Coordinates of C-alpha atoms and ligand atoms in Angstrom, one line a residue:
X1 CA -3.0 6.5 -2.8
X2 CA -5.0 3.3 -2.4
X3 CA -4.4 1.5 0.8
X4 CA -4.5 -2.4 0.9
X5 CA -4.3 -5.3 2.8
X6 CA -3.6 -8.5 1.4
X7 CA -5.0 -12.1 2.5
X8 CA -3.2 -15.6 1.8
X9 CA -2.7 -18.7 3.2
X10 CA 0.2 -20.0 1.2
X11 CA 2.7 -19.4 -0.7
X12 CA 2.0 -15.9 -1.2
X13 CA 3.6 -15.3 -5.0
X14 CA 0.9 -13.4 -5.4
X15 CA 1.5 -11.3 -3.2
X16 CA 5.4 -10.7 -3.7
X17 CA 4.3 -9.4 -7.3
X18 CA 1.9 -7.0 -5.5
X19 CA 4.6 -6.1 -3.2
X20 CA 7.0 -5.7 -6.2
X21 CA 4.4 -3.2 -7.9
X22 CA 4.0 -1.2 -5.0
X23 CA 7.5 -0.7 -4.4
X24 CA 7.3 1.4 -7.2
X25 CA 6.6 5.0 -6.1
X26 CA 4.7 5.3 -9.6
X27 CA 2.2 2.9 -8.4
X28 CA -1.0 4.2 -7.4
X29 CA -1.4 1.7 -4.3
X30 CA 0.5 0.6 -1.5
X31 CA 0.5 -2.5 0.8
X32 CA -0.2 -1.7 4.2
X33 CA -1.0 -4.9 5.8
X34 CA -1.0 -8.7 5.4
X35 CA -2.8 -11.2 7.4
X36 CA -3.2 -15.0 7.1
X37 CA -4.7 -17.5 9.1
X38 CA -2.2 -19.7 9.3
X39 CA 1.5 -19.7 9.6
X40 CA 1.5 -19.4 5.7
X41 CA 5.6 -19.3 4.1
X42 CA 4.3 -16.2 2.0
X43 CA 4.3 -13.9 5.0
X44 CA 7.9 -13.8 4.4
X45 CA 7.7 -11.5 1.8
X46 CA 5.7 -9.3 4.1
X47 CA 8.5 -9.2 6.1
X48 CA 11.2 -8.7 3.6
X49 CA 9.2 -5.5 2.3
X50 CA 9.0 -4.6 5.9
X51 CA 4.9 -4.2 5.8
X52 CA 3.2 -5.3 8.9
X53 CA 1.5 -9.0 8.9
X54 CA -0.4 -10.8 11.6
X55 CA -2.3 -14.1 11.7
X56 CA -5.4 -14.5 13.1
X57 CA -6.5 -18.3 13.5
X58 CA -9.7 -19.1 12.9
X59 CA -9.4 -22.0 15.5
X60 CA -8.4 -19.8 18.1
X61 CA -12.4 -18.2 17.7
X62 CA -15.8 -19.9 18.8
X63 CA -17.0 -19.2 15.3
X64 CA -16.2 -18.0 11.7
X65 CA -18.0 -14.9 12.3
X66 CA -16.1 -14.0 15.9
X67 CA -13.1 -15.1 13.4
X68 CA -13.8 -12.3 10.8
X69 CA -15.0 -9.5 13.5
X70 CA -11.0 -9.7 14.8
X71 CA -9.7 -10.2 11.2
X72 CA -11.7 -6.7 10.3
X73 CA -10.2 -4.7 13.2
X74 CA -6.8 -5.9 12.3
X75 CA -7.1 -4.8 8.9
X76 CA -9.4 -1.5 10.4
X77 CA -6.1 -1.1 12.3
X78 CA -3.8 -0.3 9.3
X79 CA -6.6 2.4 8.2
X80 CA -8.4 0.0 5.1
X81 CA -11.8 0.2 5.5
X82 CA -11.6 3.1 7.7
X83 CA -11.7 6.8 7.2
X84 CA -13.4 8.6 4.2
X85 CA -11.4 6.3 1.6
X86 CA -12.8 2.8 1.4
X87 CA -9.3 1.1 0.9
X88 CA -9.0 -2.7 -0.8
X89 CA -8.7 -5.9 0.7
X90 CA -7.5 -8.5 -1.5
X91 CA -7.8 -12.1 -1.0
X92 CA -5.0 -13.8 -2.8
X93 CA -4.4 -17.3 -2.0
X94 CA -6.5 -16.8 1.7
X95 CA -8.2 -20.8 1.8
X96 CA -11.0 -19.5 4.2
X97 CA -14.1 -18.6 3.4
X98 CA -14.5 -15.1 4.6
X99 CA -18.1 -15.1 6.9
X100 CA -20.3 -12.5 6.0
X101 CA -20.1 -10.0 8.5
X102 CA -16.8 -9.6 6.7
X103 CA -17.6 -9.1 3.7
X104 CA -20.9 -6.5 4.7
X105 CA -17.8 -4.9 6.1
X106 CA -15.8 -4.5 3.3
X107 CA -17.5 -5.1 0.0
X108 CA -17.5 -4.1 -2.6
X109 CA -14.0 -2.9 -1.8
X110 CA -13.1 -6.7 -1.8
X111 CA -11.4 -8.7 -4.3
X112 CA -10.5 -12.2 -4.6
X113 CA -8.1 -14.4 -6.9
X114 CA -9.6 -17.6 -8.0
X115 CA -7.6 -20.0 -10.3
X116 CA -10.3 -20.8 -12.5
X117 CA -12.7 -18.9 -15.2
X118 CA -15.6 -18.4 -13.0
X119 CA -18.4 -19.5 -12.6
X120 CA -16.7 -22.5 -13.5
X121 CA -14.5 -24.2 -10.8
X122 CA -15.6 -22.2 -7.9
X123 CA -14.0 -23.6 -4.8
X124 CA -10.9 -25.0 -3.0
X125 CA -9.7 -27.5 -5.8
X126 CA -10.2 -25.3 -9.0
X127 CA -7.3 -26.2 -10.8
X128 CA -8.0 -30.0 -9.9
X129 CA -11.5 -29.4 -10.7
X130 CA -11.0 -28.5 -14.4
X131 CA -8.6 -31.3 -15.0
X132 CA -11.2 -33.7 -13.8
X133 CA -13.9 -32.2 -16.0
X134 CA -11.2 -32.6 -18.9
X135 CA -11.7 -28.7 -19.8
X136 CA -9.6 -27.7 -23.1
X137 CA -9.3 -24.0 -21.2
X138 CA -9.3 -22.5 -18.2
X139 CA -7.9 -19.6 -16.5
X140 CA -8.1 -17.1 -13.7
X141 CA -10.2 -14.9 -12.4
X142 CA -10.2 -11.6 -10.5
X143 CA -13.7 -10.9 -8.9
X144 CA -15.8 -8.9 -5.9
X145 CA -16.2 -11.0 -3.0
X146 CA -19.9 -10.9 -2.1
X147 CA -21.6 -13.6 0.3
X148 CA -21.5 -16.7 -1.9
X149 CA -18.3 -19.4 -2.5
X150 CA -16.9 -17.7 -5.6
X151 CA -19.8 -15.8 -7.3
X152 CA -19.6 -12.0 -6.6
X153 CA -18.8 -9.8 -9.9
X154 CA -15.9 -10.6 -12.5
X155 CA -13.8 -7.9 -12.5
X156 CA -10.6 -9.6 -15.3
X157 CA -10.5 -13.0 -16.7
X158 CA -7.6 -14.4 -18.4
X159 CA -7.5 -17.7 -20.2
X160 CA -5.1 -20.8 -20.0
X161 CA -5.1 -24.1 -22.7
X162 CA -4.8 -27.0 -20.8
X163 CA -2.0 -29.4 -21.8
X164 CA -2.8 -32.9 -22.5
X165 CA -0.9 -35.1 -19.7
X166 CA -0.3 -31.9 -17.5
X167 CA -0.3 -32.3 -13.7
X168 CA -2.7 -30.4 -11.4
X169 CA 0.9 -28.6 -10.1
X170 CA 2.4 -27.8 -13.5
X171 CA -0.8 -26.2 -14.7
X172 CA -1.5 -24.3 -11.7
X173 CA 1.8 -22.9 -12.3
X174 CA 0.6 -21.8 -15.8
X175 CA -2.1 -19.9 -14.6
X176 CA -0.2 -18.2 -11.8
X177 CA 2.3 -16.8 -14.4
X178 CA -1.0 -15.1 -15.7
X179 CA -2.5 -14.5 -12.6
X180 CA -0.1 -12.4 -11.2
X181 CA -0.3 -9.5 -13.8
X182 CA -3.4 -9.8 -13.7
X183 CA -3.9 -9.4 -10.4
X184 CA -1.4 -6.1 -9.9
X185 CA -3.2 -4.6 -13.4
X186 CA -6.5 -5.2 -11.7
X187 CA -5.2 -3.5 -8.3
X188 CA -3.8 -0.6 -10.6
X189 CA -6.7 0.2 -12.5
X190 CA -9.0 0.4 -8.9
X191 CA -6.4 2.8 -7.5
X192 CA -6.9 4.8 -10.7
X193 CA -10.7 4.7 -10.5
X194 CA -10.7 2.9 -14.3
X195 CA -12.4 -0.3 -12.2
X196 CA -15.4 0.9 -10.5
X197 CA -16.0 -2.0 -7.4
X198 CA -19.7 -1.0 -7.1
X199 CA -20.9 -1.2 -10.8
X200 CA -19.2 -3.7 -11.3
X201 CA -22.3 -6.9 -12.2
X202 CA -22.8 -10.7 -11.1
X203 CA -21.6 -12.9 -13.9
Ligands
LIG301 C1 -3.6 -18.7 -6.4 O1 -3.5 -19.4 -7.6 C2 -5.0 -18.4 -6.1 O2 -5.8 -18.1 -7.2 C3 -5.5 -19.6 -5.4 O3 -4.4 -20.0 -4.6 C4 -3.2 -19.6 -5.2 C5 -2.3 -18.9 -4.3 O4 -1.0 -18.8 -4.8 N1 -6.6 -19.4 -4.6 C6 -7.6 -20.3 -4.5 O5 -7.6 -21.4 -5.0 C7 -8.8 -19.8 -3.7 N2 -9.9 -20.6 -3.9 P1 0.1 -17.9 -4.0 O6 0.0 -18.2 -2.5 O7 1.4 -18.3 -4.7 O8 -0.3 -16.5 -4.3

């Protein structure tokens, strides 16, 4: 059974629909942890599902990499990342850049969501990003985490049409109703071994 901790900063819809999966004793991974770095409204549904969550603000550290070093052990805590199985942090919806002590830590066994099809739209604004570029398509994308801003391997795309006259929010919303399938079908197929983290290639 594949053990992960989940990352957000927001809303966390993402992770409700990974929550959802998991509460299913078919499915080959379970949640054991979420943390944030904020007071994000998503770590409610960490709470509802009863599964452990803590926030650990970067602020409260003299720097990013200090920040990630306590971030680890709190996930190290809940046994991802530990132990003879490598576990799976996912990053859905976490606004940080994760500094790379963390990710040395972790990856390849690291996986981010990113509203946009990379390497397009890397970055905080993605959805905003494409608008402004007037793309005809974009979309989501599942990927490793490695050191750079958005760039480690593409693990699942999915694609979105823009609307003409669509907002930044309504389109976003688009994509999430994609992303989140995607995103618990990308989980699945890791726990399964069919996604294999350390072959996958850089776009
Ligand atoms: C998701 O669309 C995710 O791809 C995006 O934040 C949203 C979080 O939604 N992440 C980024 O933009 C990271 N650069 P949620 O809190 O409802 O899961």
């Amino acid at each position: 059974m594949l053990k992960v901790a989940v990352l957000i900063s927001g809303g966390g819809s993402n992770l409700e629909a990974l929550l959802e999966a998991a509460a299913d004793p078919a499915f080959p991974a379970r949640i054991v942890c979420v943390g944030s770095d904020t007071e994000a409204p998503g770590l409610a549904h960490a709470e509802a599902a009863g599964v452990p969550a803590f926030i650990i603000r970067p602020g409260d550290y003299d720097s990013r990499e200090e920040w990630g070093q306590v971030l680890a052990a709190a996930i190290q805590e809940h046994g991802v990342g530990t132990g003879p199985e490598p576990g799976l942090v996912v990053s859905a919806g976490l606004m940080r850049i994760l500094p790379p002590g963390f990710v040395r830590e972790f990856s390849p066994h690291l996986i981010n969501t990113h509203p946009a099809l990379l390497p397009l739209y890397p970055g905080a604004h993605a959805v905003r990003d494409a608008l402004a570029a007037g793309a005809a398509v974009t979309g989501v994308t599942v990927h490793v985490i490695d050191e750079g801003v958005d760039t480690g391997p593409t693990l699942r795309q999915a694609t979105v049409e823009v609307r003409p006259g669509e907002t930044e929010a309504e389109l976003h919303e688009r994509i999430k109703r994609l992303e989140r399938p995607l995103l618990v079908q990308t989980v699945r197929e890791i726990a399964l071994g069919e996604l294999d983290l350390a072959a996958a290639e850089a776009p």
